[in-house]
Coordinates of C-alpha atoms in Angstrom, one line a residue:
M86 CA 62.8 -21.6 39.2
K87 CA 59.3 -20.1 40.4
A88 CA 56.6 -22.4 41.9
G89 CA 54.1 -21.8 38.5
D90 CA 57.1 -22.2 36.3
F91 CA 57.5 -25.2 37.4
I92 CA 53.7 -26.2 37.8
R93 CA 53.5 -25.2 34.2
N94 CA 56.8 -27.7 33.1
K95 CA 54.8 -31.0 34.5
L96 CA 51.5 -30.1 33.0
R97 CA 53.8 -29.5 29.9
S98 CA 55.3 -32.8 29.6
F99 CA 52.4 -34.8 31.3
L100 CA 49.4 -33.1 29.6
R101 CA 48.6 -35.0 26.0
L102 CA 45.9 -34.1 23.9
E103 CA 45.1 -36.6 21.0
P104 CA 42.9 -35.2 18.3
A105 CA 38.9 -36.3 18.7
D106 CA 38.0 -39.3 15.8
R107 CA 36.4 -38.3 12.7
L108 CA 32.6 -39.3 12.6
A109 CA 30.3 -40.2 10.0
F110 CA 26.2 -39.2 10.7
S111 CA 23.5 -40.4 8.4
V112 CA 20.2 -38.1 9.1
K113 CA 17.9 -39.3 6.8
E114 CA 15.2 -36.3 5.9
E115 CA 11.9 -36.7 7.5
L116 CA 10.3 -35.3 3.8
D117 CA 11.8 -33.6 0.6
F118 CA 10.8 -30.0 -0.5
A119 CA 7.5 -31.1 -2.5
G120 CA 6.4 -33.2 0.4
T121 CA 7.4 -30.3 3.1
A122 CA 5.3 -27.9 0.2
Y123 CA 2.0 -30.2 0.7
M124 CA 2.2 -30.3 4.6
H125 CA 2.3 -26.8 5.0
K126 CA 0.0 -26.2 2.3
L127 CA -2.3 -29.4 4.4
W128 CA -2.2 -26.7 7.5
Y129 CA -3.2 -23.6 5.3
R130 CA -6.3 -25.5 4.3
G131 CA -6.9 -26.3 8.2
S132 CA -8.7 -29.2 8.4
A133 CA -8.7 -31.0 10.9
S134 CA -9.5 -34.6 9.0
E135 CA -6.9 -33.4 6.1
L136 CA -4.4 -33.1 9.0
S137 CA -5.3 -36.4 11.2
Q138 CA -4.4 -38.6 7.5
F139 CA -1.7 -36.6 6.7
Y140 CA 0.3 -37.6 10.2
R141 CA -1.3 -41.2 10.1
E142 CA 0.5 -42.1 7.2
M143 CA 3.6 -40.2 7.5
P144 CA 6.2 -43.7 9.1
D145 CA 7.3 -41.8 11.9
G146 CA 4.9 -39.2 13.8
G147 CA 7.2 -39.0 16.4
G148 CA 4.3 -39.0 19.1
R149 CA 2.8 -36.1 17.5
F150 CA -1.3 -35.5 18.5
W151 CA -2.9 -35.8 14.2
H152 CA -0.7 -38.4 14.6
C153 CA -1.1 -40.5 17.5
S154 CA -4.4 -43.2 18.3
A155 CA -7.0 -42.6 21.1
T156 CA -7.9 -45.5 22.9
S157 CA -11.1 -47.2 21.7
G158 CA -13.7 -45.6 24.2
L159 CA -11.7 -42.6 24.9
E160 CA -11.8 -40.7 21.6
I161 CA -11.5 -37.2 22.1
R162 CA -12.3 -34.3 19.8
R163 CA -9.9 -33.2 17.8
V164 CA -9.6 -29.0 17.4
H165 CA -7.5 -27.3 15.0
T166 CA -7.6 -23.3 15.5
G167 CA -6.8 -22.3 12.0
I168 CA -4.1 -20.3 13.4
P169 CA -1.5 -20.8 10.9
K170 CA -4.4 -19.6 7.5
I171 CA -5.6 -16.4 9.6
M172 CA -1.8 -15.4 9.9
V173 CA -1.1 -15.9 6.4
N174 CA -4.3 -14.1 5.1
K175 CA -3.3 -11.1 7.4
L176 CA -0.3 -11.1 6.7
A177 CA -1.0 -11.4 2.1
G178 CA -4.0 -8.5 3.1
I179 CA -1.8 -6.0 4.6
A180 CA 1.0 -6.3 1.9
A181 CA -1.6 -6.4 -0.9
G182 CA -3.6 -3.7 1.0
D183 CA -0.1 -1.1 1.1
F184 CA 0.5 -1.8 -2.9
N185 CA 0.0 2.1 -4.2
G186 CA 0.9 0.7 -7.8
V187 CA 4.2 0.0 -10.1
T188 CA 5.1 3.5 -12.4
V189 CA 7.6 2.9 -15.1
S190 CA 9.3 5.0 -16.7
G191 CA 10.2 5.1 -20.7
S192 CA 8.0 4.9 -23.8
G193 CA 6.5 1.7 -22.5
A194 CA 4.4 3.1 -19.5
H195 CA 1.1 2.8 -20.8
I196 CA 1.7 -0.9 -22.1
W197 CA 2.3 -1.8 -18.6
E198 CA -0.6 0.4 -16.7
E199 CA -3.2 -1.6 -19.4
I200 CA -1.0 -4.7 -18.3
A201 CA -1.3 -4.4 -14.9
R202 CA -5.4 -3.2 -14.8
E203 CA -6.5 -6.7 -17.1
N204 CA -4.7 -9.1 -15.2
N205 CA -5.4 -7.5 -11.3
I206 CA -2.1 -7.2 -10.4
R207 CA -3.3 -6.3 -6.8
A208 CA -6.0 -9.5 -6.1
L209 CA -2.2 -11.9 -8.5
I210 CA 0.1 -9.9 -5.5
Q211 CA -2.2 -10.9 -2.6
Q212 CA -2.2 -14.7 -4.4
A213 CA 1.4 -14.7 -4.9
V214 CA 2.0 -14.0 -1.4
T215 CA -0.4 -16.4 0.3
D216 CA 1.7 -18.7 -1.3
M217 CA 5.0 -17.7 -1.6
L218 CA 4.6 -17.4 2.9
V219 CA 3.3 -21.1 3.2
V220 CA 5.8 -22.7 0.5
G221 CA 8.0 -20.4 0.8
D222 CA 9.3 -19.7 -3.0
G223 CA 7.0 -19.3 -6.7
A224 CA 7.3 -17.2 -10.0
F225 CA 5.5 -15.2 -11.9
K226 CA 5.0 -16.4 -15.9
V227 CA 4.8 -14.4 -19.0
S228 CA 2.5 -15.6 -21.1
L229 CA 1.4 -14.2 -25.0
D230 CA -1.6 -15.9 -25.9
P231 CA -4.0 -14.1 -28.7
E232 CA -7.2 -16.3 -27.8
V233 CA -6.8 -15.0 -24.3
S234 CA -6.0 -11.1 -24.4
E235 CA -4.1 -9.4 -27.4
L236 CA -1.9 -8.1 -24.0
P237 CA 0.1 -10.6 -21.6
V238 CA -1.1 -12.8 -19.8
L239 CA 0.7 -12.9 -16.4
E240 CA 0.4 -16.2 -13.6
W241 CA 2.0 -16.6 -10.7
Y242 CA 3.1 -20.0 -10.1
S243 CA 3.8 -22.1 -6.8
G244 CA 6.7 -23.1 -5.3
D245 CA 5.8 -26.8 -5.2
Q246 CA 4.9 -26.3 -9.4
V247 CA 8.4 -24.6 -10.2
E248 CA 12.2 -25.4 -10.6
F249 CA 14.8 -23.2 -10.3
V250 CA 18.0 -24.1 -12.5
R251 CA 21.2 -22.1 -11.1
R252 CA 24.3 -21.2 -12.3
R253 CA 26.9 -19.7 -10.0
G254 CA 24.1 -19.5 -7.6
R255 CA 21.3 -16.8 -9.8
I256 CA 18.4 -18.2 -11.4
R257 CA 18.7 -18.8 -15.1
E258 CA 16.2 -21.0 -16.2
I259 CA 12.1 -21.6 -14.3
V260 CA 10.2 -25.0 -15.1
F261 CA 6.8 -24.6 -15.2
S262 CA 5.0 -27.8 -14.1
T263 CA 1.6 -27.7 -15.0
P264 CA -0.9 -31.5 -14.3
Y265 CA -3.0 -32.2 -17.3
F266 CA -5.1 -35.7 -17.7
E267 CA -7.3 -37.0 -20.1
G268 CA -8.6 -40.0 -20.6
G269 CA -7.8 -40.8 -17.5
V270 CA -3.6 -40.7 -18.0
P271 CA -1.6 -37.7 -16.0
F272 CA 0.3 -35.3 -18.3
V273 CA 2.9 -32.9 -17.3
L274 CA 3.7 -30.1 -19.0
E275 CA 7.2 -28.5 -18.2
E276 CA 7.4 -25.2 -19.6
H277 CA 11.6 -23.9 -19.4
Y278 CA 11.6 -19.9 -19.6
G279 CA 15.0 -18.9 -19.7
F280 CA 16.7 -15.8 -21.2
G281 CA 15.8 -15.4 -24.5
Y282 CA 13.7 -18.7 -25.1
V283 CA 11.0 -20.5 -23.9
R284 CA 11.2 -24.4 -24.5
Y285 CA 7.9 -27.6 -23.5
E286 CA 8.7 -30.9 -22.5
L287 CA 5.5 -33.0 -22.2
F288 CA 5.9 -36.0 -20.1
R289 CA 3.0 -38.9 -19.3
G290 CA 2.3 -40.9 -17.1
T291 CA 4.1 -41.3 -13.7
E292 CA 7.0 -42.8 -14.8
R293 CA 7.6 -39.6 -16.8
R294 CA 8.0 -40.9 -20.4
Q295 CA 8.1 -37.8 -22.8
V296 CA 5.9 -38.0 -25.5
P297 CA 4.8 -35.0 -28.4
L298 CA 3.5 -31.8 -27.8
G299 CA 0.6 -32.8 -30.4
S300 CA -0.4 -35.7 -27.8
L301 CA -2.6 -33.7 -25.7
K302 CA -5.4 -31.5 -27.0
A303 CA -4.2 -28.0 -24.4
T304 CA -1.1 -28.3 -25.5
E305 CA -0.7 -29.4 -29.2
R306 CA -0.5 -25.4 -30.7
L307 CA 2.8 -25.3 -28.6
T308 CA 5.7 -24.2 -29.8
D309 CA 9.6 -23.2 -28.8
V310 CA 10.8 -19.7 -29.0
A311 CA 13.0 -17.7 -29.3
F312 CA 14.0 -13.7 -28.8
D313 CA 16.0 -11.2 -27.0
D314 CA 18.2 -12.9 -25.0
S315 CA 18.6 -9.9 -22.8
F316 CA 15.2 -10.6 -20.6
M317 CA 13.0 -14.3 -19.1
M318 CA 9.6 -14.3 -19.5
A319 CA 9.9 -14.9 -15.8
C320 CA 10.9 -14.0 -12.3
A321 CA 11.1 -16.0 -9.0
M322 CA 9.9 -14.5 -5.5
M323 CA 10.9 -15.2 -2.3
T324 CA 11.8 -13.5 1.2
H325 CA 15.0 -15.8 2.9
P326 CA 16.7 -19.1 1.3
S327 CA 16.0 -22.4 2.9
E328 CA 18.5 -23.4 4.9
Q329 CA 17.1 -27.3 4.9
F330 CA 16.6 -27.2 1.1
R331 CA 19.6 -25.0 -0.9
G332 CA 18.3 -22.7 -3.0
R333 CA 14.4 -22.5 -2.0
G334 CA 12.4 -19.6 -0.2
Q335 CA 12.0 -20.4 3.4
S336 CA 8.1 -20.8 4.6
I337 CA 6.8 -18.9 7.5
F338 CA 5.9 -22.6 8.1
D339 CA 9.2 -23.6 8.8
G340 CA 9.9 -25.3 12.3
K341 CA 6.6 -24.0 13.2
T342 CA 4.9 -27.5 12.3
D343 CA 5.4 -28.9 15.9
A344 CA 4.1 -25.9 17.2
F345 CA 1.0 -25.5 15.3
D346 CA 0.6 -29.3 16.7
A347 CA 0.8 -28.9 20.1
L348 CA -1.3 -25.7 20.2
D349 CA -4.2 -27.9 18.8
E350 CA -3.6 -30.6 21.7
T351 CA -3.6 -28.4 24.5
Y352 CA -7.2 -27.0 22.4
S353 CA -8.7 -29.8 22.2
Q354 CA -7.8 -30.5 25.7
W355 CA -9.2 -27.5 27.1
L356 CA -12.2 -28.8 25.4
Q357 CA -12.8 -32.5 26.2
A358 CA -11.9 -31.2 29.9
Q359 CA -14.6 -28.5 30.0
R360 CA -16.9 -31.2 28.6
Q361 CA -15.5 -33.6 31.6
S362 CA -16.4 -31.0 33.7
R363 CA -20.2 -30.3 33.3
P364 CA -22.4 -31.5 36.4
T365 CA -22.5 -35.3 36.5
T366 CA -25.7 -36.8 38.1
Y367 CA -26.7 -39.4 40.2
M368 CA -29.9 -40.9 39.9
P369 CA -31.9 -44.1 41.3
D370 CA -32.8 -46.6 38.4
R371 CA -36.7 -46.1 39.4
L372 CA -35.8 -42.6 38.3
I373 CA -34.4 -42.8 35.3
P374 CA -36.0 -41.1 32.5
R375 CA -37.0 -43.4 30.0
D376 CA -38.3 -43.3 26.3
P377 CA -41.8 -42.1 26.1
N378 CA -42.1 -44.1 22.5
S379 CA -41.2 -48.0 23.8
G380 CA -40.4 -47.3 28.3
R381 CA -37.2 -48.3 28.0
L382 CA -34.8 -46.5 30.2
M383 CA -32.8 -44.0 28.4
K384 CA -28.8 -44.2 27.7
P385 CA -26.6 -41.6 29.2
N386 CA -25.1 -39.1 26.6
S387 CA -22.1 -38.1 27.0
F388 CA -22.5 -34.9 25.2
D389 CA -26.2 -33.0 27.1
N390 CA -27.6 -35.1 29.7
R391 CA -25.0 -37.1 31.4
F392 CA -26.2 -39.3 34.5
V393 CA -25.0 -42.5 36.7
T394 CA -27.0 -45.3 37.6
L395 CA -27.6 -46.3 41.8
N396 CA -29.6 -48.9 43.4
S397 CA -32.3 -47.4 45.2
N398 CA -31.9 -47.2 48.4
V399 CA -34.4 -50.3 50.3
A400 CA -33.6 -49.0 54.0
E401 CA -36.0 -47.6 56.3
G402 CA -37.3 -44.5 56.4
A403 CA -34.8 -43.9 52.8
Q404 CA -35.8 -41.8 50.4
D405 CA -34.9 -42.1 46.4
K406 CA -33.0 -38.8 45.4
V407 CA -31.7 -37.2 42.7
T408 CA -27.9 -35.9 43.3
V409 CA -26.0 -33.6 41.2
E410 CA -22.3 -32.8 41.6
Q411 CA -19.9 -30.3 39.9
P412 CA -16.4 -31.5 39.1
V413 CA -13.4 -28.7 39.8
F414 CA -12.4 -27.4 36.5
P415 CA -9.1 -25.5 36.5
A416 CA -9.9 -23.2 33.6
E417 CA -7.0 -20.8 34.4
A418 CA -4.4 -23.3 33.7
Y419 CA -5.8 -24.1 30.9
N420 CA -5.7 -20.6 29.5
S421 CA -2.3 -20.4 30.9
T422 CA -1.2 -23.4 28.7
Y423 CA -2.7 -22.1 25.8
I424 CA -1.8 -18.4 26.1
T425 CA 1.6 -19.8 26.0
A426 CA 1.5 -22.4 23.1
L427 CA 0.0 -19.7 21.5
D428 CA 2.8 -17.3 21.5
L429 CA 5.5 -20.1 20.9
A430 CA 2.8 -20.6 17.6
L431 CA 3.3 -16.7 16.4
Q432 CA 6.8 -16.0 17.7
G433 CA 8.8 -14.3 15.6
V434 CA 6.5 -13.9 12.5
I435 CA 3.5 -11.9 13.6
S436 CA 2.4 -9.7 16.7
P437 CA -0.7 -11.2 18.7
S438 CA -2.5 -7.6 18.3
T439 CA -2.4 -7.7 14.8
L440 CA -4.6 -10.8 14.5
G441 CA -6.9 -9.1 17.9
I442 CA -5.3 -11.1 20.3
D443 CA -4.2 -9.5 24.0
V444 CA -4.9 -5.9 23.4
K445 CA -5.8 -4.2 25.9
K446 CA -7.6 -0.7 25.3
L447 CA -6.0 1.1 28.3
D448 CA -2.9 1.0 25.8
N449 CA -2.0 4.2 24.0
A450 CA -1.5 4.8 20.6
E451 CA 2.6 4.4 21.0
A452 CA 2.2 0.7 22.8
Q453 CA 0.1 -0.4 20.5
R454 CA 2.3 0.4 17.9
E455 CA 5.4 -1.1 20.1
K456 CA 3.0 -4.6 19.9
E457 CA 3.0 -4.4 15.9
K458 CA 7.2 -4.7 15.5
T459 CA 7.2 -8.4 14.4
T460 CA 4.7 -7.6 11.8
L461 CA 6.7 -4.7 10.9
Y462 CA 9.3 -7.0 10.3
T463 CA 7.1 -9.6 8.5
R464 CA 6.2 -7.6 6.6
A465 CA 9.2 -5.6 5.9
D466 CA 10.8 -8.9 4.1
I467 CA 7.2 -9.4 2.4
I468 CA 8.2 -5.8 0.6
E469 CA 11.3 -6.2 0.2
A470 CA 10.6 -9.5 -2.2
L471 CA 7.9 -8.0 -3.7
T472 CA 9.5 -4.6 -5.0
G473 CA 11.7 -6.8 -7.0
A474 CA 9.7 -9.0 -8.4
L475 CA 7.2 -7.3 -9.3
G476 CA 9.9 -4.3 -10.5
E477 CA 11.3 -7.6 -12.7
L478 CA 8.0 -8.4 -13.7
A479 CA 6.7 -5.6 -14.9
K480 CA 9.9 -5.4 -17.2
S481 CA 9.4 -8.5 -19.0
A482 CA 5.4 -7.2 -19.0
V483 CA 6.3 -4.9 -21.1
R484 CA 9.4 -6.0 -23.4
A485 CA 7.0 -9.2 -24.2
Y486 CA 4.3 -7.4 -25.5
L487 CA 6.8 -5.3 -27.5
T488 CA 8.3 -8.4 -29.2
G489 CA 5.2 -10.0 -30.2
A490 CA 4.3 -6.8 -31.8
G491 CA 7.3 -7.1 -33.1
Q492 CA 9.1 -3.3 -31.8
P493 CA 12.2 -2.2 -30.6
L494 CA 13.0 -2.3 -26.5
A495 CA 15.0 0.1 -26.6
G496 CA 13.5 3.0 -24.5
A497 CA 11.1 1.6 -23.4
V498 CA 11.3 0.8 -20.0
D499 CA 14.0 3.3 -18.7
S500 CA 13.4 2.6 -14.5
V501 CA 10.3 0.8 -12.6
E502 CA 9.5 2.5 -9.1
V503 CA 7.0 0.3 -6.9
K504 CA 5.4 1.9 -4.0
F505 CA 4.1 1.2 -1.2
G506 CA 2.1 3.1 1.4
G507 CA 2.7 2.2 5.3
Y508 CA 1.0 0.5 7.7
A509 CA 0.7 0.8 12.3
N510 CA 1.6 4.2 11.5
P511 CA 0.6 7.3 14.0
S512 CA -3.3 7.9 13.2
F513 CA -3.4 10.7 10.9
E514 CA -5.0 13.0 14.4
A515 CA -1.9 12.6 15.8
Q516 CA 0.4 13.4 12.7
I517 CA -1.7 16.2 12.3
E518 CA -1.0 17.1 15.8
T519 CA 2.7 16.6 15.6
L520 CA 4.0 17.9 12.3
S521 CA 1.5 21.1 13.2
N522 CA 4.1 22.2 16.7
P523 CA 5.4 25.1 14.9
N524 CA 8.7 24.1 17.7
A525 CA 8.9 20.8 14.8
P526 CA 12.2 21.0 13.4
M527 CA 11.2 20.6 9.9
S528 CA 10.5 22.6 6.9
I529 CA 6.6 23.3 5.6
E530 CA 7.9 21.3 2.7
A531 CA 9.4 18.3 5.0
K532 CA 6.6 17.6 6.8
V533 CA 3.7 17.3 3.7
E534 CA 6.0 15.2 2.7
E535 CA 6.0 13.3 5.7
L536 CA 2.3 13.5 6.4
W537 CA 1.1 12.4 2.6
G538 CA 3.9 10.2 1.8
D539 CA 3.6 8.8 -2.1
S540 CA -0.2 8.9 -1.6
K541 CA -0.5 12.1 -3.5
D542 CA 1.7 13.4 -6.5
D543 CA 4.9 16.1 -6.5
V544 CA 2.0 19.1 -8.3
W545 CA 0.1 18.5 -5.3
K546 CA 2.0 18.8 -2.6
Q547 CA 3.7 21.5 -4.4
D548 CA 0.5 23.8 -3.9
E549 CA -0.3 22.2 -0.2
V550 CA 2.9 23.9 0.6
A551 CA 1.8 26.9 -1.3
R552 CA -1.6 27.3 0.0
I553 CA 0.1 27.0 4.1
K554 CA 2.4 29.4 3.7
E555 CA -0.1 31.4 2.4
Q556 CA -2.6 30.4 5.8
S557 CA 0.3 31.1 7.6
G558 CA 0.8 34.7 6.5
V559 CA 4.3 33.6 5.0
A560 CA 4.6 35.4 1.6
E561 CA 7.6 35.4 -0.7
L562 CA 7.4 38.3 -2.9
D563 CA 9.5 39.1 -6.2
E564 CA 13.0 39.8 -6.7
P565 CA 13.5 43.6 -7.0
S566 CA 15.9 45.3 -9.3
F567 CA 18.3 46.0 -7.6
G568 CA 20.0 45.1 -4.5
G569 CA 18.9 45.6 -1.0
G570 CA 15.8 44.4 0.8
F571 CA 13.3 47.4 -0.1
P572 CA 12.6 50.1 -2.2
G573 CA 15.3 52.5 -3.0
P574 CA 15.0 56.2 -3.2
A575 CA 14.0 56.1 -7.3
Q576 CA 10.9 53.2 -6.1
A577 CA 10.3 55.6 -3.2
D578 CA 9.5 58.1 -5.6
E579 CA 7.3 56.1 -8.3
S580 CA 5.3 55.7 -5.2
A581 CA 4.9 59.3 -4.8
G582 CA 1.7 59.9 -5.9
A583 CA 0.2 56.4 -5.0
D584 CA -2.5 56.3 -1.2
D585 CA -1.0 55.4 2.0
G586 CA -1.5 51.7 1.1
A587 CA 0.7 51.3 -1.5
A588 CA 4.2 53.0 0.2
V589 CA 3.7 49.8 2.6
A590 CA 4.4 47.1 -0.8
P591 CA 7.8 46.7 -0.6
A592 CA 9.4 44.3 -3.1
V593 CA 12.0 42.0 -1.2
T594 CA 14.6 39.4 -2.1
S595 CA 13.8 37.1 1.2
T596 CA 11.1 36.3 2.2
L597 CA 8.5 38.1 5.4
N598 CA 5.8 36.5 7.2
G599 CA 3.1 38.8 7.9
A600 CA 3.7 39.3 11.5
Q601 CA 6.8 41.5 10.2
I602 CA 4.5 42.8 6.9
G603 CA 2.4 44.3 10.1
S604 CA 4.9 45.2 12.6
L605 CA 6.5 47.1 9.3
M606 CA 3.1 49.3 8.6
N607 CA 2.3 50.0 12.3
M608 CA 5.7 52.0 12.0
I609 CA 5.4 53.8 9.6
A610 CA 1.7 54.5 10.2
M611 CA 3.1 55.5 13.7
V612 CA 5.4 57.3 12.3
K613 CA 2.5 59.9 10.3
A614 CA 0.3 60.0 13.0
G615 CA 3.4 61.9 15.2
T616 CA 3.4 59.2 17.6
I617 CA 6.6 58.3 17.6
T618 CA 9.8 60.7 14.9
R619 CA 10.9 59.5 12.4
N620 CA 14.2 58.1 13.4
E621 CA 13.0 56.6 16.1
G622 CA 10.9 54.6 13.3
I623 CA 14.0 53.8 11.2
A624 CA 15.7 52.6 14.5
I625 CA 13.1 50.4 15.9
V626 CA 12.7 49.0 11.7
T627 CA 16.7 48.4 11.1
S628 CA 17.1 46.8 15.1
T629 CA 13.8 44.5 15.0
L630 CA 13.9 44.0 11.1
G631 CA 17.5 43.7 10.3
I632 CA 16.9 45.8 7.7
D633 CA 19.8 48.0 6.6
R634 CA 19.5 51.7 7.8
A635 CA 19.9 53.2 4.4
V636 CA 17.2 51.2 2.9
A637 CA 15.3 52.1 6.4
E638 CA 15.4 55.8 5.2
T639 CA 14.4 55.3 2.1
Y640 CA 11.8 53.4 3.0
F641 CA 10.4 55.9 5.5
E642 CA 11.6 58.7 3.6
Q643 CA 7.8 59.5 1.9
V644 CA 6.4 59.7 5.4

């Protein structure tokens, strides 16, 4: 037996592994979905006072900056940077600014155009994206209210005002909650939007006791409705599903609130250190400034005229004088800490250069676009969510209008196209410079499509292609009545009585550019002038232009 086998046998005999005991862990969530949504909204609102109040009311602040209280007499100024709101507003503005409309194909196309125009669809999109990024999700609601408009009314509800009822992972009903107050009593109206129905329920007070709809003046005229169960007059929107709250959307603030808290602490400490690093004046008591009204000694102020009182020097020859000392302020250290905290707060959500941070003037266009990649990824997620939600919204709005008008739904909406423009692409001048290169491996049609995208319609693009070809000397001539690239003897005979210019206007099946046509005309003129012989002209034309010799002979026949 080999030594290795002996060792393995011994280990097999003595090494016994027992499975670990199963343990049960109980971890309590800090906040539920509604509480988390409220916290994220406070971060978006950006009020330092509101953040301080919220975190101090939490039972366990975890030593966060906004939870801790300073020692009496050593208070510091708490400053909120406003970065969360800037992030959301910038991303929402990018998404809404790139929106190029929703095109509905079918008999209901004109209906959707009127609905989108009356409901100011672009402003609605910006509000929806803002709430979706902050809370995590939300839903569009389509309502029919003749007192407000003859067309369907489009509304957006934030995620903290909606509930999703799912069946096998799919949304089958959306519940919209709207608070009311009447006579000092709170009411909550729940609107259940499902496939083929809308149902209303009214609850009173904090105990949520269901009461009739007539109990509230704002809801007394509401009645349940039923319609075609092929569609729902509402649609949800979210970018990514939340891992913390299953069935709900993920906010861009998820996992970032501690980073925002650290960023505010860093900036507040920076300002406090800067204030404390102001020059300190050491002043004898006899030189202390006095109140001009009462004559009393002025107390030092920590903001503008901080000074320290010294006893007057009574030694022989001593002079009372004011001494000023400037503390050392480590600005670079604070700046480095702030940049690190800021990077952590923006990481994975938006590029600093999108917010105008750390954009060096020496960077070329390519380097600037590289810095925008994180923003592009987040924008792509937003556009994907918008594309699906707006497509469903357009279908539901058109079908709701037809349902209210008692018209059939068949053929109203065949397809829906949601269009968005580009972002952080090369400049228009750079694109023209690149695409105008004749060596670029792209056809003229592909260049025009790449340059203009969805900003121009197909008819305009076709006309633009024709204009570019005309300017480039590329001519597309009509197809001749018989095969071959140039006219045969019969066509040459018909043109015998024409002038010299008419003999050089052939009809071809293929496309010749201006340079080739000019070369052909020069060959004919040279043969006619006797500079070269007819056979030499035919040989040059066939070898350079690839024309069949028999066709070339008929072409030079009249020379």
